Short mmCIF file of N, CA and C in Angstrom, two decimals:
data_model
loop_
_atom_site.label_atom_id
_atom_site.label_comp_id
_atom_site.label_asym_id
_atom_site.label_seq_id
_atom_site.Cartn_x
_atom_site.Cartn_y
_atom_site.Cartn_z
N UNK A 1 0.82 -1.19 0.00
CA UNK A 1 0.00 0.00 0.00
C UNK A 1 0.88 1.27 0.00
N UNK A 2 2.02 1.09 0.81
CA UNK A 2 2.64 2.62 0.73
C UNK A 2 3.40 2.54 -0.20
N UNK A 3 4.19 1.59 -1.13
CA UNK A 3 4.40 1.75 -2.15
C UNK A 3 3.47 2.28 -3.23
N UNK A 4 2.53 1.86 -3.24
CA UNK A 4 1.38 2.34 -4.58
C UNK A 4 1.02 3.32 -4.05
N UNK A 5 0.58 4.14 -2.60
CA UNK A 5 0.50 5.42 -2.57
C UNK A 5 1.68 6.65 -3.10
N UNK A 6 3.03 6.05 -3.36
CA UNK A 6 4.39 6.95 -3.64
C UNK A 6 4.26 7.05 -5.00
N UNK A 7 3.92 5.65 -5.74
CA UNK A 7 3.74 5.92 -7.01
C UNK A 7 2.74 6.97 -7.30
N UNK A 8 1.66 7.12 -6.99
CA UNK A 8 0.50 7.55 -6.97
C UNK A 8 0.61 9.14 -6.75
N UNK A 9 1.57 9.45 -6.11
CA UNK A 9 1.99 10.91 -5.66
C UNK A 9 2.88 11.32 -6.10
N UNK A 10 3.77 10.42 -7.00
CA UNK A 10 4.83 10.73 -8.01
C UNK A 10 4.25 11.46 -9.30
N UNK A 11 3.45 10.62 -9.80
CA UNK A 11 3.17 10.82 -11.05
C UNK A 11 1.88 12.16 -10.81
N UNK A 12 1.32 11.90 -9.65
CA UNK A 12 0.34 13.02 -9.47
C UNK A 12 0.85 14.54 -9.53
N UNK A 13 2.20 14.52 -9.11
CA UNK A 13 2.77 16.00 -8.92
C UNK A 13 4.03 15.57 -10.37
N UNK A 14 4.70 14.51 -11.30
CA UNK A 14 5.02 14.55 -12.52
C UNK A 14 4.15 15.56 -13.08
N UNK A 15 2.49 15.46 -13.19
CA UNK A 15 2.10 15.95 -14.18
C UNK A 15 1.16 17.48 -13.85
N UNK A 16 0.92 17.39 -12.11
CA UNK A 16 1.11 18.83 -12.28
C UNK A 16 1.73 20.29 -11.73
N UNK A 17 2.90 19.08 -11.64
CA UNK A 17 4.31 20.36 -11.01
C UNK A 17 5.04 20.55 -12.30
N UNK A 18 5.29 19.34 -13.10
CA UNK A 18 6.42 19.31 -13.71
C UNK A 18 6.09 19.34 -14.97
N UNK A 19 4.73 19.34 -15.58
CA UNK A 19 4.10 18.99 -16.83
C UNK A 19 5.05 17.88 -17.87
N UNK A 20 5.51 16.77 -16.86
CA UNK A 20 6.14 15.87 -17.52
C UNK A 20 4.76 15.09 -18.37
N UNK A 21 5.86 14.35 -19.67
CA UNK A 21 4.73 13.83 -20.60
C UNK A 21 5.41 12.18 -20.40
N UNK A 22 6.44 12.28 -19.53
CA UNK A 22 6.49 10.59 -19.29
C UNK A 22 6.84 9.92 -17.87
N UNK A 23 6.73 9.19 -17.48
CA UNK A 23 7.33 8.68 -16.32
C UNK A 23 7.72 7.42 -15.89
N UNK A 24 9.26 6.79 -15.98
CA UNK A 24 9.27 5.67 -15.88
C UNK A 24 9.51 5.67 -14.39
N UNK A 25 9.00 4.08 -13.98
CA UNK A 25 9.08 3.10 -12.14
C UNK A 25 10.01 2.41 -12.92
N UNK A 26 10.89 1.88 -11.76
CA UNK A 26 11.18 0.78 -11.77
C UNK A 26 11.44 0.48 -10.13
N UNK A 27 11.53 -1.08 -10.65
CA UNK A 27 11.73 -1.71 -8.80
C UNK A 27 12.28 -2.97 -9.21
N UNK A 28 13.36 -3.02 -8.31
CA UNK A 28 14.07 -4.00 -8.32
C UNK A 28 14.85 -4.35 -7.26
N UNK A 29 16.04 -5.21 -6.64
CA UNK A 29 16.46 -5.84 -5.60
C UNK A 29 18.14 -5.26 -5.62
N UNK A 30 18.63 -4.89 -4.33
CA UNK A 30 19.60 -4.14 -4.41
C UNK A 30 20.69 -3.75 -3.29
N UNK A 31 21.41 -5.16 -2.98
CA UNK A 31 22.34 -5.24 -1.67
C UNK A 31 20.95 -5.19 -0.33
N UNK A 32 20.14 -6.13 -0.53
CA UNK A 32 19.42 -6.16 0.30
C UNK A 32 18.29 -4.97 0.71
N UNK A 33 17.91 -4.23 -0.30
CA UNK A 33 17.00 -3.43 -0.52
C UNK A 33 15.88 -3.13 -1.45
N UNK A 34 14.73 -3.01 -1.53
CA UNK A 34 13.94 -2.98 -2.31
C UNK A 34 14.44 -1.45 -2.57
N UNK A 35 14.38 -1.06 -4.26
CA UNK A 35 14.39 0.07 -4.49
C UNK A 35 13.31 0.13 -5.62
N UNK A 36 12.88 1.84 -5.17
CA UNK A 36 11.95 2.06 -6.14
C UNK A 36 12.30 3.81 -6.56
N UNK A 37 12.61 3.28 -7.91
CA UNK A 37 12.59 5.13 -8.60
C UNK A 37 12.03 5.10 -9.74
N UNK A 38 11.29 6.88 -9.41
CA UNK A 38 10.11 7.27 -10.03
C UNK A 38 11.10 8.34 -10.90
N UNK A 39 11.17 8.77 -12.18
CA UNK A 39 11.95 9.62 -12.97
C UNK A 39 10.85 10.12 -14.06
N UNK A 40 10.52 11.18 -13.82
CA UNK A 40 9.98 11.68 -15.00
C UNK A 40 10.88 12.65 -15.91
N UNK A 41 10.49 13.47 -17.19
CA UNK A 41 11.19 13.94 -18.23
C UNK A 41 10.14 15.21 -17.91
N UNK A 42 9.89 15.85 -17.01
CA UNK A 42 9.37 17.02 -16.48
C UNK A 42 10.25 18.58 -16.24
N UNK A 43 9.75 19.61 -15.82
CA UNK A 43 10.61 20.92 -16.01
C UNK A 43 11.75 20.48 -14.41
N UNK A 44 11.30 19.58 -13.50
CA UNK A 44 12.35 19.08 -12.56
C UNK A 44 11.97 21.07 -11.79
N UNK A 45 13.62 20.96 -10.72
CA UNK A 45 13.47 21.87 -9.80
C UNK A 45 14.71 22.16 -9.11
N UNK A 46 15.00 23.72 -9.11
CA UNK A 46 16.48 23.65 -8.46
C UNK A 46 16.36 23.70 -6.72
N UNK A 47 14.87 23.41 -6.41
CA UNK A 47 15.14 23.73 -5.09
C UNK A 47 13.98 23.05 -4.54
N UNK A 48 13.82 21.97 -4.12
CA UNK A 48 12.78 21.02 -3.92
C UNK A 48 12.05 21.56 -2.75
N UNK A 49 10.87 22.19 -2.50
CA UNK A 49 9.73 22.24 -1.28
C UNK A 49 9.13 21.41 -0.99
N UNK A 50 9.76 20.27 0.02
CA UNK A 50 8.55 19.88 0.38
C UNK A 50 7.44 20.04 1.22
N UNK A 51 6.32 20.12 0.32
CA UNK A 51 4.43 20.41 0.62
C UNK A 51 4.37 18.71 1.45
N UNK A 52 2.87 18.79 1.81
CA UNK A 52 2.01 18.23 2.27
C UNK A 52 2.57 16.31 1.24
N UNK A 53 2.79 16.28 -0.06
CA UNK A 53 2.62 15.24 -0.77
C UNK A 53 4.02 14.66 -0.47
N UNK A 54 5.35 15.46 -0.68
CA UNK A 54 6.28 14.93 -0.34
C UNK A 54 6.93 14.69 0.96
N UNK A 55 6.11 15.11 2.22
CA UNK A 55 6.32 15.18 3.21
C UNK A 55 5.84 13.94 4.02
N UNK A 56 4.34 13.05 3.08
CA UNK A 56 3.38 12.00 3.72
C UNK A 56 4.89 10.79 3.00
N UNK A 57 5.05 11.22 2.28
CA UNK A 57 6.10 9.76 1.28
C UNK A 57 7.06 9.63 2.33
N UNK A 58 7.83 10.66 2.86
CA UNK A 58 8.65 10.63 3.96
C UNK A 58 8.47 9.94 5.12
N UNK A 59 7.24 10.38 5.66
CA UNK A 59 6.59 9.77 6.86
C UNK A 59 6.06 8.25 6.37
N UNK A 60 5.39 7.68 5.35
CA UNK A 60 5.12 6.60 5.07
C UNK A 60 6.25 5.37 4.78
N UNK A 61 7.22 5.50 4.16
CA UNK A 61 8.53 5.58 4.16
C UNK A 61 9.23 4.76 5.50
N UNK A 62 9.11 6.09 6.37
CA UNK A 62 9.89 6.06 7.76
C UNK A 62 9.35 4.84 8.38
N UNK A 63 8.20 4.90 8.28
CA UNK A 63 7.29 3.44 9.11
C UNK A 63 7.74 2.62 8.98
N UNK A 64 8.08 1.94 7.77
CA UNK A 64 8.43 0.59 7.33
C UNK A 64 10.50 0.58 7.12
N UNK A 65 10.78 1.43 7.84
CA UNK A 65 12.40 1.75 7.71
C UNK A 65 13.13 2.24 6.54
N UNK A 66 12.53 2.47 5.76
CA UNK A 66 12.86 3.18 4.64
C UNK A 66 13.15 4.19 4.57
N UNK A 67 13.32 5.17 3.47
CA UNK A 67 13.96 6.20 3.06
C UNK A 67 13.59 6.77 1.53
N UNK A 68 13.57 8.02 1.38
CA UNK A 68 13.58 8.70 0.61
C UNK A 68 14.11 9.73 0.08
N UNK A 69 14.13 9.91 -1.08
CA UNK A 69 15.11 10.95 -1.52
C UNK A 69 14.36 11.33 -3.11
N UNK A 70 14.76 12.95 -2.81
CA UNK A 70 14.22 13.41 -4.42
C UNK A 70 15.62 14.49 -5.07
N UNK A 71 15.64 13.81 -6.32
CA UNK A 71 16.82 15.17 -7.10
C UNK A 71 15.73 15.76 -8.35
N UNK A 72 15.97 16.89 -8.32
CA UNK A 72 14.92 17.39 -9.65
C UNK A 72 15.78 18.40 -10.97
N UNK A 73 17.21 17.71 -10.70
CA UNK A 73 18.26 18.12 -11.91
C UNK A 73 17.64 17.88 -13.35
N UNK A 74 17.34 16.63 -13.25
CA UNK A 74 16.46 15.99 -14.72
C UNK A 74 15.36 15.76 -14.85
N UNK A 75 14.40 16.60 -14.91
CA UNK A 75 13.56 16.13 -14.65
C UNK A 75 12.85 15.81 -13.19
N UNK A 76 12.60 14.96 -12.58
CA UNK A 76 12.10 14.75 -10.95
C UNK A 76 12.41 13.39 -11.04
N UNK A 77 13.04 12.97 -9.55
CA UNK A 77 13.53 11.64 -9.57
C UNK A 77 13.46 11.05 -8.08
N UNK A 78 12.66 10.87 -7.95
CA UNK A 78 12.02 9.84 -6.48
C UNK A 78 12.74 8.79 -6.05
N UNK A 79 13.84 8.68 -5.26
CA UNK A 79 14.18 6.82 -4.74
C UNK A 79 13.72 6.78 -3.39
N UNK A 80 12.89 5.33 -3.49
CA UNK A 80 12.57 4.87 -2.30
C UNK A 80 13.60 3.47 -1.64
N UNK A 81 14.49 3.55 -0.37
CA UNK A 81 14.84 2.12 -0.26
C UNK A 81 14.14 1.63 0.95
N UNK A 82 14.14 0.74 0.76
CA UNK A 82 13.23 -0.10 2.08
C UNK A 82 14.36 -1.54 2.19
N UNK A 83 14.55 -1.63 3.55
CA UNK A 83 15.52 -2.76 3.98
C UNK A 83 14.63 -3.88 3.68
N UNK A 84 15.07 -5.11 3.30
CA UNK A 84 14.42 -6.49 2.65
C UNK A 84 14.79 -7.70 4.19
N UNK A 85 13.99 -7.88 5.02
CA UNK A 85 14.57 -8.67 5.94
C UNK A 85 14.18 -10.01 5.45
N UNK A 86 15.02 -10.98 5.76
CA UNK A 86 14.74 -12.32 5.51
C UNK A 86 14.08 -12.64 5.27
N UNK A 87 13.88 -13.66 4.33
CA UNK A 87 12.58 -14.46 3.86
C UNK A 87 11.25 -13.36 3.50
N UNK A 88 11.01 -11.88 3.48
CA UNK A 88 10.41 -11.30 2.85
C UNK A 88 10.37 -11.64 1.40
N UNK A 89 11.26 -11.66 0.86
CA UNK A 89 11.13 -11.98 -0.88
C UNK A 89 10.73 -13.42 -0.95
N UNK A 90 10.34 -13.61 -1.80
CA UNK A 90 9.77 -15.02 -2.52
C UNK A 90 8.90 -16.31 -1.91
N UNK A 91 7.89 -14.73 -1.28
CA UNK A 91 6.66 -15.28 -0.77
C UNK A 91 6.85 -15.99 0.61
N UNK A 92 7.88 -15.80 1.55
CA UNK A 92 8.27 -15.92 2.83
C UNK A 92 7.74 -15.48 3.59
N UNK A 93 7.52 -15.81 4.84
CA UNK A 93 7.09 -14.30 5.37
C UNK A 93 8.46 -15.16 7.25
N UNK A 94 8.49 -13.93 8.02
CA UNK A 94 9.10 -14.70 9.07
C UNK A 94 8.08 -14.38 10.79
N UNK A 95 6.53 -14.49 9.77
CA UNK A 95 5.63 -14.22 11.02
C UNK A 95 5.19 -15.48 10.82
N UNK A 96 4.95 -16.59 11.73
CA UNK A 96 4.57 -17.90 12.10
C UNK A 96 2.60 -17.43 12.02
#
């Protein structure tokens, strides 16, 4: 869920902060981290404010031990990492 809410607030302020016309996700596995970056081809920002939208990603984020970070050199570029504890991946879980 708080992943699909980040996406959801990525692309919501891609298209109307940045009037980007594209936006690639990706997510993938990474020294023991789930990472997720959001990159759009938008006007980006030399000085990032975060409002109310980038401030909940932070806090949603923090819950689950994660982290966030935005650069808006190119465009706008979102990474999320979230620590991967054991047996989380491939349908594990380590709650009995």
């Amino acid at each position: 869920d708080i992943l699909f809410r980040i996406i959801q607030e990525s692309i919501t302020n891609s298209l109307r902060h940045g009037n980007a016309t594209e936006v690639k996700i990706s997510l993938y596995e990474l020294d023991n981290e789930l990472c997720l970056d959001i990159q759009d081809n938008g006007s980006g920002c030399k000085e990032i404010h975060k409002g109310f939208g980038l401030t909940q990603m932070k806090e949603r984020v923090a819950i689950i031990n994660g982290t966030v970070s935005f650069n808006g050199d190119n465009g706008f570029l979102t990474c999320v990492r979230i620590p991967i504890q054991k047996g989380e991946l491939n349908g594990q879980s380590n709650h009995s």
